[in-house]
CSV table of C-alpha atoms and ligand atoms in Angstrom, one decimal:
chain,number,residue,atom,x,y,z
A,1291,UNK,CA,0.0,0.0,0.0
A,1292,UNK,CA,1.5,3.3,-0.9
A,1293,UNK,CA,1.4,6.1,1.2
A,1294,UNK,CA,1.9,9.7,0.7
A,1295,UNK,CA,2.1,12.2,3.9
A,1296,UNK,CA,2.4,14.9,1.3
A,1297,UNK,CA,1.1,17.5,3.3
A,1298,UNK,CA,-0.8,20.7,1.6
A,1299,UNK,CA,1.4,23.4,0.7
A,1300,UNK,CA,-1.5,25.6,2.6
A,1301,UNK,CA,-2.8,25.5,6.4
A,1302,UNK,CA,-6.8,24.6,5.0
A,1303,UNK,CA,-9.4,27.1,5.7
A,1304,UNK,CA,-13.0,26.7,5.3
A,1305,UNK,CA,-16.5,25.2,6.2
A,1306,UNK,CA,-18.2,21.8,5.6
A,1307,UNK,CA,-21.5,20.9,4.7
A,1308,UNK,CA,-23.4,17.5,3.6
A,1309,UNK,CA,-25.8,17.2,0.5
A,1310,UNK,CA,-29.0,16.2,2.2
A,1311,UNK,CA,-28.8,19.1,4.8
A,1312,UNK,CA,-28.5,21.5,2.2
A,1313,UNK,CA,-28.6,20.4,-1.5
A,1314,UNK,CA,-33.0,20.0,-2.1
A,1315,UNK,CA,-34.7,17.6,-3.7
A,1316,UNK,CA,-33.4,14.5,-2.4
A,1317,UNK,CA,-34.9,11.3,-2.1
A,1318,UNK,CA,-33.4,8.8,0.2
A,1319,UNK,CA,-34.2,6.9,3.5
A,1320,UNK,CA,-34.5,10.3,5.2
A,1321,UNK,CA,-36.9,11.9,2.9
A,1322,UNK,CA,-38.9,8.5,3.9
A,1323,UNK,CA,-38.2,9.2,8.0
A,1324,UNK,CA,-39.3,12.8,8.0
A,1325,UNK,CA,-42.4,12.5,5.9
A,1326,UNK,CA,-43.3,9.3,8.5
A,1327,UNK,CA,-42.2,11.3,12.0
A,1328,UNK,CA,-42.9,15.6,11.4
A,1329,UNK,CA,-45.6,15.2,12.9
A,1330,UNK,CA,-45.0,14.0,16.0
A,1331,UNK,CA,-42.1,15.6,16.0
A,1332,UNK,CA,-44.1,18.8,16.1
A,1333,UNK,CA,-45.7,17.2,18.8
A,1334,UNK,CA,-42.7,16.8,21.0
A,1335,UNK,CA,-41.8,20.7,20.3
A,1336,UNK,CA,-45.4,22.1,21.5
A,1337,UNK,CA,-43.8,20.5,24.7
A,1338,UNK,CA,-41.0,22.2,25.0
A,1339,UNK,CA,-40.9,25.4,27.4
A,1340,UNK,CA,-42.2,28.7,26.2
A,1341,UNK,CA,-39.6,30.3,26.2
A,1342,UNK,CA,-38.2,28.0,23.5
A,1343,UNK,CA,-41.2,28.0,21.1
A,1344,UNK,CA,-41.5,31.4,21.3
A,1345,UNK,CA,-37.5,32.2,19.9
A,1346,UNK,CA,-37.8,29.6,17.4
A,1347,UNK,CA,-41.6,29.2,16.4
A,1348,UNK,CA,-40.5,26.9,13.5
A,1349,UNK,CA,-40.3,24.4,15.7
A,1350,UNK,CA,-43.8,23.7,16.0
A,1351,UNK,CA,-44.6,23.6,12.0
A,1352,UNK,CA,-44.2,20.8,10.1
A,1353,UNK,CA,-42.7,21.7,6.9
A,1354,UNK,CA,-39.5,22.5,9.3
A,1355,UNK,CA,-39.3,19.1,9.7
A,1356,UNK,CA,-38.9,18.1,6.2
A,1357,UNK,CA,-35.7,18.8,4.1
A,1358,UNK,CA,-37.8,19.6,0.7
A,1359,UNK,CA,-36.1,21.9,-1.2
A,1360,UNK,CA,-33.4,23.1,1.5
A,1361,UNK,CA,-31.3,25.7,0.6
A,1362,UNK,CA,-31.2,24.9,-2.8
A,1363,UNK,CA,-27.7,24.5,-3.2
A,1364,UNK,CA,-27.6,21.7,-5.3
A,1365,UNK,CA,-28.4,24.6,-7.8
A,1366,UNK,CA,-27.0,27.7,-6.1
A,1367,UNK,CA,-23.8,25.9,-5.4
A,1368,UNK,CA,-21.7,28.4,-7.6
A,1369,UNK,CA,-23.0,31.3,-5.8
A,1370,UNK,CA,-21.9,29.9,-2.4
A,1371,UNK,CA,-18.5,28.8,-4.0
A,1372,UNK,CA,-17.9,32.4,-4.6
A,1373,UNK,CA,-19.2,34.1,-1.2
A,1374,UNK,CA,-17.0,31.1,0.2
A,1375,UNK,CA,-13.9,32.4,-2.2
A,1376,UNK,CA,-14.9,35.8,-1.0
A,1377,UNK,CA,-14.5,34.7,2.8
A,1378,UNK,CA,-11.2,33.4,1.4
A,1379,UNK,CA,-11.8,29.8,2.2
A,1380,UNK,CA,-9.1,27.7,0.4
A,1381,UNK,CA,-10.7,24.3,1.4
A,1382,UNK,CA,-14.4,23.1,1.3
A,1383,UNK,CA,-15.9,20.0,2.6
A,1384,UNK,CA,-19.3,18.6,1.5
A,1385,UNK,CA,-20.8,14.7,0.3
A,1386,UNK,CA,-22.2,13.4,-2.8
A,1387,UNK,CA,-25.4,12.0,-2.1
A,1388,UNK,CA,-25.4,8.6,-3.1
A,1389,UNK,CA,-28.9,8.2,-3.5
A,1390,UNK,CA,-28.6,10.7,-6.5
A,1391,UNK,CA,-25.4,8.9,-8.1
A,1392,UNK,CA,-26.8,5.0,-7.8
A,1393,UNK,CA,-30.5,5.3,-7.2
A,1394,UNK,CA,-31.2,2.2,-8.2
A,1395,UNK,CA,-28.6,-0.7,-7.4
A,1396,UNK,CA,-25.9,-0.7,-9.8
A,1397,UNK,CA,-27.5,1.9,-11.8
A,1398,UNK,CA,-25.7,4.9,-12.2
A,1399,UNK,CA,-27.2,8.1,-12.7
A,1400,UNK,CA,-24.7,10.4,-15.2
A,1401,UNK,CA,-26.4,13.6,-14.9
A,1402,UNK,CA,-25.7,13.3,-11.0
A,1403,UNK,CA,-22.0,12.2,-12.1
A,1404,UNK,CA,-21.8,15.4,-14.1
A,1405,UNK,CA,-23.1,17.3,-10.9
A,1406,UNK,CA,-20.4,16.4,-8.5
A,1407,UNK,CA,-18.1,17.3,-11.1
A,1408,UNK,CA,-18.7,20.5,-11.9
A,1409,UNK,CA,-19.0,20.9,-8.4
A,1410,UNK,CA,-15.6,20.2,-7.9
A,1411,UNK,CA,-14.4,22.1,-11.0
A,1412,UNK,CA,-16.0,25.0,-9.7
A,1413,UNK,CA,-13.9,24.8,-6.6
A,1414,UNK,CA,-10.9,23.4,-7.9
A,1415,UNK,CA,-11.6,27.0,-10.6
A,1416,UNK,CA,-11.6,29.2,-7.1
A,1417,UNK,CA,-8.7,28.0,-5.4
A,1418,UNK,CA,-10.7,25.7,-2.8
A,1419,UNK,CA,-9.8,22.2,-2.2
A,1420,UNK,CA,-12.7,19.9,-2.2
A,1421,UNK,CA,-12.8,17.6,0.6
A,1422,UNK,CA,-15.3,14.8,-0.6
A,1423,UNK,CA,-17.8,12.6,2.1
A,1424,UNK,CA,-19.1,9.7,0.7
A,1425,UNK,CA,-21.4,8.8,3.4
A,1426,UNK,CA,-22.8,11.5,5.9
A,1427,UNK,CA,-25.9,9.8,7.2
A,1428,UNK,CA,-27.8,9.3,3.8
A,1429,UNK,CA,-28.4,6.4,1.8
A,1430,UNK,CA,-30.3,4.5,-1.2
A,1431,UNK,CA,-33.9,3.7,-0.2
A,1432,UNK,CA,-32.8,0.3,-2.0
A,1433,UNK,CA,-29.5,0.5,0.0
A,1434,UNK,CA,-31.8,0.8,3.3
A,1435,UNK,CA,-34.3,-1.9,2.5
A,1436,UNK,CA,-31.7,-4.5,2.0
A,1437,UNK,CA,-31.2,-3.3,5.7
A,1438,UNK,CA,-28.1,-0.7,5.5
A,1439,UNK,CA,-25.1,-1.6,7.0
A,1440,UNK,CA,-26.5,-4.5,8.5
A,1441,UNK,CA,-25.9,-6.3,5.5
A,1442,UNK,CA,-23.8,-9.1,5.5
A,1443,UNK,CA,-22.6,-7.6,1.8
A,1444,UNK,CA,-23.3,-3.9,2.8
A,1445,UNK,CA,-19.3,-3.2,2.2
A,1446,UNK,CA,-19.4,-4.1,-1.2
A,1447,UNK,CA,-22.5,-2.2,-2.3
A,1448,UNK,CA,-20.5,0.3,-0.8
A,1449,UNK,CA,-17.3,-0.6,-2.4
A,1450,UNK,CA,-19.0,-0.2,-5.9
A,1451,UNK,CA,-20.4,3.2,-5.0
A,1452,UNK,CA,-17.0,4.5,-3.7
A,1453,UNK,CA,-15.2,3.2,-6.8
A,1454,UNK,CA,-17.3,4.5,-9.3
A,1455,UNK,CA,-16.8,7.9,-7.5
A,1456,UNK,CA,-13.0,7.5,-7.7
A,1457,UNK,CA,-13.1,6.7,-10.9
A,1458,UNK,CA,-15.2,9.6,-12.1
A,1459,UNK,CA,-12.7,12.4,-9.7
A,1460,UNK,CA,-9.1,10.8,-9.7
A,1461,UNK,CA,-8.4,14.7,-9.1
A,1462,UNK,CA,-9.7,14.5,-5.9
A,1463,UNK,CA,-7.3,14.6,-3.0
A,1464,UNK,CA,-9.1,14.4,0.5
A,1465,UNK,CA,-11.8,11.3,0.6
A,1466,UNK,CA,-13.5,10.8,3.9
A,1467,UNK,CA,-15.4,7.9,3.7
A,1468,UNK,CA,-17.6,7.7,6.4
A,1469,UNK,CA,-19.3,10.9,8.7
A,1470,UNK,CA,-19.1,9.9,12.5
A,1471,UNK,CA,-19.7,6.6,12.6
A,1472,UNK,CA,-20.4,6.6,16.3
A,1473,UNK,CA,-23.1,9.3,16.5
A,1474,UNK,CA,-24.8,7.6,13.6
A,1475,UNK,CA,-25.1,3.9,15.2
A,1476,UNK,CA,-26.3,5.9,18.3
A,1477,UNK,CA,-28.9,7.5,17.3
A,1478,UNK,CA,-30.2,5.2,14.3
A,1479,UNK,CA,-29.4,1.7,16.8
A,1480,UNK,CA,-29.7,2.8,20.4
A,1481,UNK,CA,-31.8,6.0,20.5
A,1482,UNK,CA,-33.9,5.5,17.6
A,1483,UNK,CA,-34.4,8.8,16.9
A,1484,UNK,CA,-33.0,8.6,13.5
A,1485,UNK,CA,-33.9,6.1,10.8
A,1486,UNK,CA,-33.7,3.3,10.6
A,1487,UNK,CA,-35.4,3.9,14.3
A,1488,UNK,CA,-34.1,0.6,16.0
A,1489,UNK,CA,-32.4,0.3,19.8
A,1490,UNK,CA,-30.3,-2.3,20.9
A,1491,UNK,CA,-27.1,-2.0,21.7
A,1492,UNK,CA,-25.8,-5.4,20.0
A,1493,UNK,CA,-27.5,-3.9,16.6
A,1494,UNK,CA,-25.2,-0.7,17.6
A,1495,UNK,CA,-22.0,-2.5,17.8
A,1496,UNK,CA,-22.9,-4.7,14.7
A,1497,UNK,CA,-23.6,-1.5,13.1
A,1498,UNK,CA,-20.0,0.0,14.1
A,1499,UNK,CA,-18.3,-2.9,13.1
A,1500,UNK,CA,-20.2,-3.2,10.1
A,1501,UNK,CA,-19.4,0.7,9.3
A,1502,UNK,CA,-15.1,0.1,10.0
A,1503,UNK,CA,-15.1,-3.0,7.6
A,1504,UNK,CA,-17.3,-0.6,4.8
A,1505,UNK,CA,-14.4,2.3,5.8
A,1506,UNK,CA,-11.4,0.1,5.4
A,1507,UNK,CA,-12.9,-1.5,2.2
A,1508,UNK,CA,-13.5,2.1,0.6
A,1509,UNK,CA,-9.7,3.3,1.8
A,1510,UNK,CA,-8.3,0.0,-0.3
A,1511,UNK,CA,-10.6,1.1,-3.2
A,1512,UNK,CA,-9.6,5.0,-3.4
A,1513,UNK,CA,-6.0,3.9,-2.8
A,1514,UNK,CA,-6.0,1.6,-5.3
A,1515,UNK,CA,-6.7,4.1,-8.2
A,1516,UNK,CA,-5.5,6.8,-6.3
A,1517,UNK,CA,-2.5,6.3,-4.7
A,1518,UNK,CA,-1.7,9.2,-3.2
A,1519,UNK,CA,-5.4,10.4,-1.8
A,1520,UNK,CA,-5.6,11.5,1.9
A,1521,UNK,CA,-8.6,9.1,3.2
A,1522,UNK,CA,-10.2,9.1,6.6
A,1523,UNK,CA,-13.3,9.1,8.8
A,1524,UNK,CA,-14.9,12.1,10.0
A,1525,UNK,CA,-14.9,11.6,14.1
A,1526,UNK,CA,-16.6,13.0,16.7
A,1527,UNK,CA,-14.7,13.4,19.5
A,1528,UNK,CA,-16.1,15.0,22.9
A,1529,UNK,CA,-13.5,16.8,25.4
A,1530,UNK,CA,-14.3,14.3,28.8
A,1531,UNK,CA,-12.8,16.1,31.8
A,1532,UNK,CA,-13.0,14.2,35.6
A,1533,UNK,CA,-12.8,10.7,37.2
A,1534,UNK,CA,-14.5,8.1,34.1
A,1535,UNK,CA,-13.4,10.3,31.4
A,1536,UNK,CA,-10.6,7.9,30.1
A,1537,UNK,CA,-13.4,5.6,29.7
A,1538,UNK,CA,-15.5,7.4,28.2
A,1539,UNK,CA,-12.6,9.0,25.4
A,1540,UNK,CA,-12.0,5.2,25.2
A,1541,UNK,CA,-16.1,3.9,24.2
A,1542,UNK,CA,-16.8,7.6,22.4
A,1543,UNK,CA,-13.3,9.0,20.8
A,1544,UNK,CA,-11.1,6.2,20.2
A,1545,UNK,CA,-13.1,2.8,20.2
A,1546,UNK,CA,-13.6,3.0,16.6
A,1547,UNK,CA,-10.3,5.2,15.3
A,1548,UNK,CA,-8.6,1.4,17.0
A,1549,UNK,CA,-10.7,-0.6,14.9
A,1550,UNK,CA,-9.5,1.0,11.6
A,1551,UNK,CA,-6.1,2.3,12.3
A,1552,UNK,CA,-3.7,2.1,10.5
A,1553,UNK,CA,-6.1,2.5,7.7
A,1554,UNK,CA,-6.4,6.0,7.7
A,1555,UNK,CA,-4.1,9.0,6.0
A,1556,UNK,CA,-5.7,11.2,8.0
A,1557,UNK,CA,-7.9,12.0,11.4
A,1558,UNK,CA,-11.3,14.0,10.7
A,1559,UNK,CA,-11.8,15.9,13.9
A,1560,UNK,CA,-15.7,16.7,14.4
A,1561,UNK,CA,-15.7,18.9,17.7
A,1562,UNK,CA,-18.9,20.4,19.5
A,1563,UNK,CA,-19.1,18.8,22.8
A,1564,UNK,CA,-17.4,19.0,26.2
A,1565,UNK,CA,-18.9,17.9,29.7
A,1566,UNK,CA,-16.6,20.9,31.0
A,1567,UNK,CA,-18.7,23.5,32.9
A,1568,UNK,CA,-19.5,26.8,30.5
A,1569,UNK,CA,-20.3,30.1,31.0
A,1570,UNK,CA,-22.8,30.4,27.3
A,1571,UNK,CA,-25.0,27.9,25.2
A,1572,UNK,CA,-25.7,27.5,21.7
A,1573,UNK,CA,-29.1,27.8,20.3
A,1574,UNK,CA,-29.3,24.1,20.7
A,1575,UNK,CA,-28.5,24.0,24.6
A,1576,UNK,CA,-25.0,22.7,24.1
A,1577,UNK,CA,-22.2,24.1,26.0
A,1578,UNK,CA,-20.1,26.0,24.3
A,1579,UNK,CA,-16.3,25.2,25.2
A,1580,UNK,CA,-14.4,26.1,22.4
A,1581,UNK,CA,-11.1,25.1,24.5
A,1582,UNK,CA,-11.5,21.8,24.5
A,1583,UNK,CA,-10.6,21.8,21.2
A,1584,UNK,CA,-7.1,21.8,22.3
A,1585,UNK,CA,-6.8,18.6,24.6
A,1586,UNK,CA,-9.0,16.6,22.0
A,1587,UNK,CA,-6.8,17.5,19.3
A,1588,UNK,CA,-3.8,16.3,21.7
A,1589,UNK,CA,-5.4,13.0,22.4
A,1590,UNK,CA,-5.6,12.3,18.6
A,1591,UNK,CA,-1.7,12.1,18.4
A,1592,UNK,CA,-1.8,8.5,19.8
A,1593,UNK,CA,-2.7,7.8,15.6
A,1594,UNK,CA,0.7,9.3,14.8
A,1595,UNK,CA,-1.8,10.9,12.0
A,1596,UNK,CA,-2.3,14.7,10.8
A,1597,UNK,CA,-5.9,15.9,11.6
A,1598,UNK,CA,-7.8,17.9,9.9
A,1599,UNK,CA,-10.6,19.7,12.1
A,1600,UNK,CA,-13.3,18.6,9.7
A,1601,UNK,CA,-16.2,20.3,11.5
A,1602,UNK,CA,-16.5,22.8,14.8
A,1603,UNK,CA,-19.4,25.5,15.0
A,1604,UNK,CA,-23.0,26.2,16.8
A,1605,UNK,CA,-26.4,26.9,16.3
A,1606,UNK,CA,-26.6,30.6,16.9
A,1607,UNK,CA,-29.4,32.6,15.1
A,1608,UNK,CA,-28.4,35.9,16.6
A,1609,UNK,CA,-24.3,35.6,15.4
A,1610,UNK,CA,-23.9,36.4,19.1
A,1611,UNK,CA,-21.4,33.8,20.4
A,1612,UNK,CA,-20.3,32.3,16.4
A,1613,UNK,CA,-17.3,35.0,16.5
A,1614,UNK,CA,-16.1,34.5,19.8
A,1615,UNK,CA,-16.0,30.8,19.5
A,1616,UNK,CA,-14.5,30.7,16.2
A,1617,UNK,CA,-11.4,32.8,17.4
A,1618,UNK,CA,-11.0,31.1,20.7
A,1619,UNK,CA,-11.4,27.8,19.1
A,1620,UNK,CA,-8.5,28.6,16.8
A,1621,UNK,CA,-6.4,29.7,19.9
A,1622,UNK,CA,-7.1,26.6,21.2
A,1623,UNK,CA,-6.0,24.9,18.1
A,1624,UNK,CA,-2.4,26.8,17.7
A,1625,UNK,CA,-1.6,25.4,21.8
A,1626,UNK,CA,-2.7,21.7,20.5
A,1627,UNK,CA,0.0,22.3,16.9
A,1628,UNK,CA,2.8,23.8,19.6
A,1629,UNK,CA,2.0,20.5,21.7
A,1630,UNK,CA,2.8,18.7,18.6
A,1631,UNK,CA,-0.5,18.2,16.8
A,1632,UNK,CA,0.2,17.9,13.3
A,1633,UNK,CA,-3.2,19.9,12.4
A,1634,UNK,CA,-3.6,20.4,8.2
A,1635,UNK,CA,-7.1,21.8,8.9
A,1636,UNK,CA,-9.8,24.1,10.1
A,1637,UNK,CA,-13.3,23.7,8.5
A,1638,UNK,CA,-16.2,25.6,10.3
A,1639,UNK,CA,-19.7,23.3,10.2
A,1640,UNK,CA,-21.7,25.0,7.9
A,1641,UNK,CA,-20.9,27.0,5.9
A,1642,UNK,CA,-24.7,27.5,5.4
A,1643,UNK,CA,-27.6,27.4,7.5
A,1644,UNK,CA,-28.8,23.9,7.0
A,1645,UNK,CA,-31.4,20.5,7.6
A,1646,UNK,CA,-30.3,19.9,11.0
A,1647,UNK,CA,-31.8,16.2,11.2
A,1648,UNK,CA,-34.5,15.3,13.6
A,1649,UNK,CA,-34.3,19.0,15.0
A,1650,UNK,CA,-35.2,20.7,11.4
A,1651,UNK,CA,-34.6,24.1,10.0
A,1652,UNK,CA,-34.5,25.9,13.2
A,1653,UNK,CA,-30.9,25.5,14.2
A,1654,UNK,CA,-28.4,27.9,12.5
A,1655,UNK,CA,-25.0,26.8,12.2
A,1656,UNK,CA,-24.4,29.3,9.0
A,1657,UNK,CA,-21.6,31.4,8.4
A,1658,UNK,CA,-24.7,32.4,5.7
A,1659,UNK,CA,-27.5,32.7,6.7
A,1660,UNK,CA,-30.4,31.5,4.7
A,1661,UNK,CA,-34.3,33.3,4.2
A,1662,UNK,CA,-35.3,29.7,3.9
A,1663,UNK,CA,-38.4,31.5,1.5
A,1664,UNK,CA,-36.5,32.9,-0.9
A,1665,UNK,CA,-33.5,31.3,-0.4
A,1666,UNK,CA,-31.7,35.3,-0.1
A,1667,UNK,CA,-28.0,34.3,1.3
A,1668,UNK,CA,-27.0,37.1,3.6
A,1669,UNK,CA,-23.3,36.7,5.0
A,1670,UNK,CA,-23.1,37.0,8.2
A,1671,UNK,CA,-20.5,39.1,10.8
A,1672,UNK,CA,-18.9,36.4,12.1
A,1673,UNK,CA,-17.6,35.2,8.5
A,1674,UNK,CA,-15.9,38.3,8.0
A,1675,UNK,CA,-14.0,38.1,10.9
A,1676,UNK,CA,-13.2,34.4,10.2
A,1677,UNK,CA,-11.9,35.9,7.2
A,1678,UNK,CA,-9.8,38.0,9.8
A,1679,UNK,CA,-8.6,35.2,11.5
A,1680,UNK,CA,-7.4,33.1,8.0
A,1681,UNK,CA,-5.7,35.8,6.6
A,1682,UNK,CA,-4.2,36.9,10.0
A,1683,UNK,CA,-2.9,33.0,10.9
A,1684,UNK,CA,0.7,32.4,10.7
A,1685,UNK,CA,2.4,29.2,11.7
B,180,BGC,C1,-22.9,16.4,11.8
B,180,BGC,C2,-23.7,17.4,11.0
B,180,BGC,C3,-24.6,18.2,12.0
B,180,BGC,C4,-23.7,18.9,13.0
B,180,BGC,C5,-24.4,19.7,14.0
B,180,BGC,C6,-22.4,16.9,13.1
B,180,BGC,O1,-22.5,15.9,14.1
B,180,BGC,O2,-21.9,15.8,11.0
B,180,BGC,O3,-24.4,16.8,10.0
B,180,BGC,O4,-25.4,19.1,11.3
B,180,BGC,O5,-23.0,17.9,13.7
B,180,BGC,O6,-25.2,18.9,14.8
């Protein structure tokens, strides 16, 4: 197997997204689960505390529980390229939905081919390096009634998808197969809050073990056409402080990092969490601790591995706290690379307000913010001064 640590000649700036969350007009096993569940999710919201409904009324309507047309990005995508260029982003995650690409087993859908790749050309035409998800949370409605990953042959479907995609962008350089594997079997296998709405904790492990064998399948199958790719797993990695929390960075951060080291180029950092005590919250209710970035990043050296930090932001409608966490969360970063942290990587999650699963429209993780009714972008402050901060970063 070759291997190529060829870092970037540029520290990578920029923000993430995922196709179903913002691309419209997809049709997958989601599109199923919200059509089946909005409305008692809007249930669930009219019992949520005043105070709550009243700041975000969405809550309790239905249509923000269904992705439908999103922000239109699959057709808008140039226009956010640019604002993105604008912000002077050199890097830009997102995932080819593979519902669009194979929606029928083994048939492939060219026009969705010809998508992606003028989706990358557009980026690769502005200077910003695609970074390319091939599973974040989506799949085939054929894919999910042979019963997903639970498959005994769910790797190879897999395997076929991922290798037609290599084939149609050899010019791609970062491949991340799979988008935290961990939060997925959690809350599609144990909470069943998320489709395929099971729980049981042996289906959970079976579905993590199921999802390492489908990542280390997919490495062998980029490598072997592209030897020189950068592939990894996006992981989401929580800062645990106190007595248990070396077992609980064991379970949460590393369990599954083990299983597929050393197949991995590269570590996908996805941080929002911390069970540190903090002063503010995001819209959401989560903590907001942006230094735990640091001692997360420092626990990912045990993979001998550069990291990219393939997602960090909140929900914050206001832009009140977005600014603040951004710079303090690249502080915290620049202590973790002087401890040693090989870090290639900052990508803020999103780079547009977005189809934040179960919880809707509501939540707005945006450096752009979207008027989900005419789909206006409007840019807002705390992007410029991330723009600040990348064109103020020397290391
Ligand atoms: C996921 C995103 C999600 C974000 C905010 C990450 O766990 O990859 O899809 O929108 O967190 O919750």
């Amino acid at each position: 197997m070759q291997k190529d640590t060829e870092q970037p000649s540029k520290f990578l700036w920029g923000a993430a997204t995922a196709a179903h969350q913002v691309e419209g007009g997809t049709h997958n096993d989601w599109t199923l689960w919200e059509r089946e569940h909005a409305d008692e999710l809007v249930r669930r919201a009219m019992m949520r505390p005043d105070t709550e409904r009243e700041r975000f009324p969405e809550m309790t309507r239905r249509e923000n529980y269904i992705s439908g047309a999103a922000t239109e990005h699959y057709t808008r995508y140039k226009k956010d390229f640019q604002i993105a260029a604008d912000l002077h982003h050199n890097a830009h995650r997102f995932s080819i939905e593979w519902s669009r690409v194979e929606p029928r087993k083994g048939v492939w859908n060219n026009e969705a081919i010809k998508h992606y790749r003028d989706v990358i050309d557009e980026l690769k035409k502005l200077n910003i390096e695609p970074v390319v998800t091939l599973y974040h949370w989506t799949m085939p409605v054929w894919f999910s009634d042979m019963g997903g990953w639970l498959h005994p042959h769910a790797h190879i479907a897999f395997e076929k998808f991922v290798e037609r995609m290599v084939l149609a962008f050899p010019d791609v350089k970062f491949w991340i197969t799979v988008n935290e594997p961990t939060v997925y079997s959690s809350h599609g296998y144990a909470k069943g809050n998320w489709p395929p709405g099971k729980r049981s904790l042996p289906l959970t492990l079976q579905t993590l073990r199921a999802l390492a064998k489908s990542h280390i399948t997919a490495y062998h199958a980029i490598h072997a056409r592209i030897p020189n790719a950068h592939v990894g797993i996006a992981s989401h990695s929580i800062a645990f402080y106190g007595i248990v929390a070396p077992l609980k960075r064991y379970f949460w951060n590393q369990w599954f990092l083990d299983r597929i080291h050393p197949c991995h180029d590269f570590v996908g950092l996805n941080y929002y969490f911390s069970n540190h005590k903090s002063e503010f919250q995001s819209d959401m209710g989560w903590g907001l601790f942006p230094e735990g970035l640091e001692d997360v990043l420092v626990e990912l050296k045990r993979y001998r591995r550069p990291v990219i930090i393939t997602e960090i932001g909140l929900a914050d409608a206001t832009d009140k706290h977005r600014a603040w966490y951004i710079a303090s969360s690249v502080q915290a970063m620049k202590r973790a690379i002087e401890r040693g942290v090989d870090v290639w990587g900052y990508l803020y999650w999103s780079l547009l307000d977005n189809f934040e699963w179960e919880k809707g429209y509501w939540p707005r993780f945006g450096l752009v913010e979207i008027d989900y009714k005419t789909k206006r972008r409007n840019v807002r402050k705390s992007a410029f001064i991330y723009r600040d901060i990348i064109d103020s970063w020397h290391m």
